[in-house]
Amino acid sequence: MFSQHAVKREHDAAPEVVRHSRYPARLSMYDAAPALEVSIEEFETFALDRLQVLRTIEDAQLRAKNDDDARRRIGEALDKLLPLHTNRSRLPARQLMGERRKDHVSHFILRLAFSRSEDLRAWFLRYECALLKHRFRAADAAERHELLREARL
């Protein structure tokens, strides 16, 4: 008797909790570095997962038969390594925040790691832009509008 209503209320409340959190939107321009602690295990996992996604994007752009094949390859890598669900998904707010935290932290880890040379910075920027482009295309109109509003564009 309690479980069905409690679950429904928890899921209904999730988008509201997410909107008033550190990561209100799924898409980000990464304008501020995270001010939080990350364990060494998370640091390593986050960095390796994002690097694998960026390498998959590079590989898809070089070897995919067509745009649909490239989008499929990138989508599979994202679903496996760096999922990022919408506020309207039926996932608990805690899971949504965990996904967004991983996305945000991993971006800055690689941003730091790839800042050693101009070539590394160019590679990182090229494939981070491709990742944002992929996510932007997959987003709905409300998510796109939110990203542009947050970026003041």
PDB file of C-alpha atoms in Angstrom, residues 6-77:
ATOM      1  CA  ALA A   6       5.942   6.415  -2.143  1.00  0.00           C
ATOM      2  CA  VAL A   7       7.804   5.424  -5.310  1.00  0.00           C
ATOM      3  CA  LYS A   8       5.594   7.610  -7.440  1.00  0.00           C
ATOM      4  CA  ARG A   9       6.095  10.601  -5.163  1.00  0.00           C
ATOM      5  CA  GLU A  10       9.866  10.049  -5.078  1.00  0.00           C
ATOM      6  CA  HIS A  11      10.033  10.024  -8.873  1.00  0.00           C
ATOM      7  CA  ASP A  12       7.673  12.973  -9.190  1.00  0.00           C
ATOM      8  CA  ALA A  13       9.833  14.960  -6.788  1.00  0.00           C
ATOM      9  CA  ALA A  14      13.102  14.068  -8.518  1.00  0.00           C
ATOM     10  CA  PRO A  15      12.918  16.723 -11.265  1.00  0.00           C
ATOM     11  CA  GLU A  16      12.217  19.426  -8.667  1.00  0.00           C
ATOM     12  CA  VAL A  17      15.143  18.301  -6.509  1.00  0.00           C
ATOM     13  CA  VAL A  18      17.409  18.238  -9.556  1.00  0.00           C
ATOM     14  CA  ARG A  19      16.368  21.734 -10.681  1.00  0.00           C
ATOM     15  CA  HIS A  20      17.522  23.193  -7.347  1.00  0.00           C
ATOM     16  CA  SER A  21      20.774  21.275  -7.157  1.00  0.00           C
ATOM     17  CA  ARG A  22      24.372  21.903  -8.184  1.00  0.00           C
ATOM     18  CA  TYR A  23      23.600  20.323 -11.578  1.00  0.00           C
ATOM     19  CA  PRO A  24      20.133  21.523 -12.618  1.00  0.00           C
ATOM     20  CA  ALA A  25      20.561  20.838 -16.339  1.00  0.00           C
ATOM     21  CA  ARG A  26      21.762  17.760 -18.152  1.00  0.00           C
ATOM     22  CA  LEU A  27      23.877  19.710 -20.653  1.00  0.00           C
ATOM     23  CA  SER A  28      26.692  21.889 -19.388  1.00  0.00           C
ATOM     24  CA  MET A  29      29.197  24.405 -20.695  1.00  0.00           C
ATOM     25  CA  TYR A  30      31.532  23.562 -17.770  1.00  0.00           C
ATOM     26  CA  ASP A  31      32.027  27.185 -16.810  1.00  0.00           C
ATOM     27  CA  ALA A  32      33.020  26.496 -13.182  1.00  0.00           C
ATOM     28  CA  ALA A  33      35.341  23.847 -11.790  1.00  0.00           C
ATOM     29  CA  PRO A  34      33.795  21.498  -9.231  1.00  0.00           C
ATOM     30  CA  ALA A  35      34.410  22.440  -5.610  1.00  0.00           C
ATOM     31  CA  LEU A  36      34.167  18.994  -4.079  1.00  0.00           C
ATOM     32  CA  GLU A  37      36.256  16.076  -2.966  1.00  0.00           C
ATOM     33  CA  VAL A  38      36.755  13.059  -5.199  1.00  0.00           C
ATOM     34  CA  SER A  39      38.286   9.775  -4.107  1.00  0.00           C
ATOM     35  CA  ILE A  40      41.338   8.530  -5.987  1.00  0.00           C
ATOM     36  CA  GLU A  41      39.292   5.590  -7.321  1.00  0.00           C
ATOM     37  CA  GLU A  42      36.600   7.928  -8.656  1.00  0.00           C
ATOM     38  CA  PHE A  43      39.247  10.231 -10.112  1.00  0.00           C
ATOM     39  CA  GLU A  44      40.787   7.377 -12.066  1.00  0.00           C
ATOM     40  CA  THR A  45      37.486   5.830 -13.163  1.00  0.00           C
ATOM     41  CA  PHE A  46      35.958   9.159 -14.184  1.00  0.00           C
ATOM     42  CA  ALA A  47      39.026  10.141 -16.215  1.00  0.00           C
ATOM     43  CA  LEU A  48      39.368   6.782 -17.972  1.00  0.00           C
ATOM     44  CA  ASP A  49      35.657   6.582 -18.806  1.00  0.00           C
ATOM     45  CA  ARG A  50      35.569  10.059 -20.325  1.00  0.00           C
ATOM     46  CA  LEU A  51      38.808   9.460 -22.207  1.00  0.00           C
ATOM     47  CA  GLN A  52      37.306   6.272 -23.655  1.00  0.00           C
ATOM     48  CA  VAL A  53      34.237   8.246 -24.778  1.00  0.00           C
ATOM     49  CA  LEU A  54      36.404  10.899 -26.447  1.00  0.00           C
ATOM     50  CA  ARG A  55      38.493   8.220 -28.162  1.00  0.00           C
ATOM     51  CA  THR A  56      35.302   6.543 -29.364  1.00  0.00           C
ATOM     52  CA  ILE A  57      34.190   9.864 -30.848  1.00  0.00           C
ATOM     53  CA  GLU A  58      37.541  10.211 -32.595  1.00  0.00           C
ATOM     54  CA  ASP A  59      37.334   6.655 -33.899  1.00  0.00           C
ATOM     55  CA  ALA A  60      33.720   7.101 -35.039  1.00  0.00           C
ATOM     56  CA  GLN A  61      34.588  10.258 -36.945  1.00  0.00           C
ATOM     57  CA  LEU A  62      37.473   8.518 -38.678  1.00  0.00           C
ATOM     58  CA  ARG A  63      36.007   5.071 -39.334  1.00  0.00           C
ATOM     59  CA  ALA A  64      32.207   5.244 -39.313  1.00  0.00           C
ATOM     60  CA  LYS A  65      30.482   4.388 -42.573  1.00  0.00           C
ATOM     61  CA  ASN A  66      28.048   7.298 -42.246  1.00  0.00           C
ATOM     62  CA  ASP A  67      26.645   9.796 -39.728  1.00  0.00           C
ATOM     63  CA  ASP A  68      24.097   7.315 -38.375  1.00  0.00           C
ATOM     64  CA  ASP A  69      26.824   4.762 -37.719  1.00  0.00           C
ATOM     65  CA  ALA A  70      28.944   7.396 -35.947  1.00  0.00           C
ATOM     66  CA  ARG A  71      25.987   8.507 -33.792  1.00  0.00           C
ATOM     67  CA  ARG A  72      25.247   4.880 -32.906  1.00  0.00           C
ATOM     68  CA  ARG A  73      28.851   4.201 -31.850  1.00  0.00           C
ATOM     69  CA  ILE A  74      29.028   7.369 -29.779  1.00  0.00           C
ATOM     70  CA  GLY A  75      25.634   6.712 -28.219  1.00  0.00           C
ATOM     71  CA  GLU A  76      26.646   3.197 -27.182  1.00  0.00           C
ATOM     72  CA  ALA A  77      29.841   4.473 -25.557  1.00  0.00           C
TER      73      ALA A  77
END
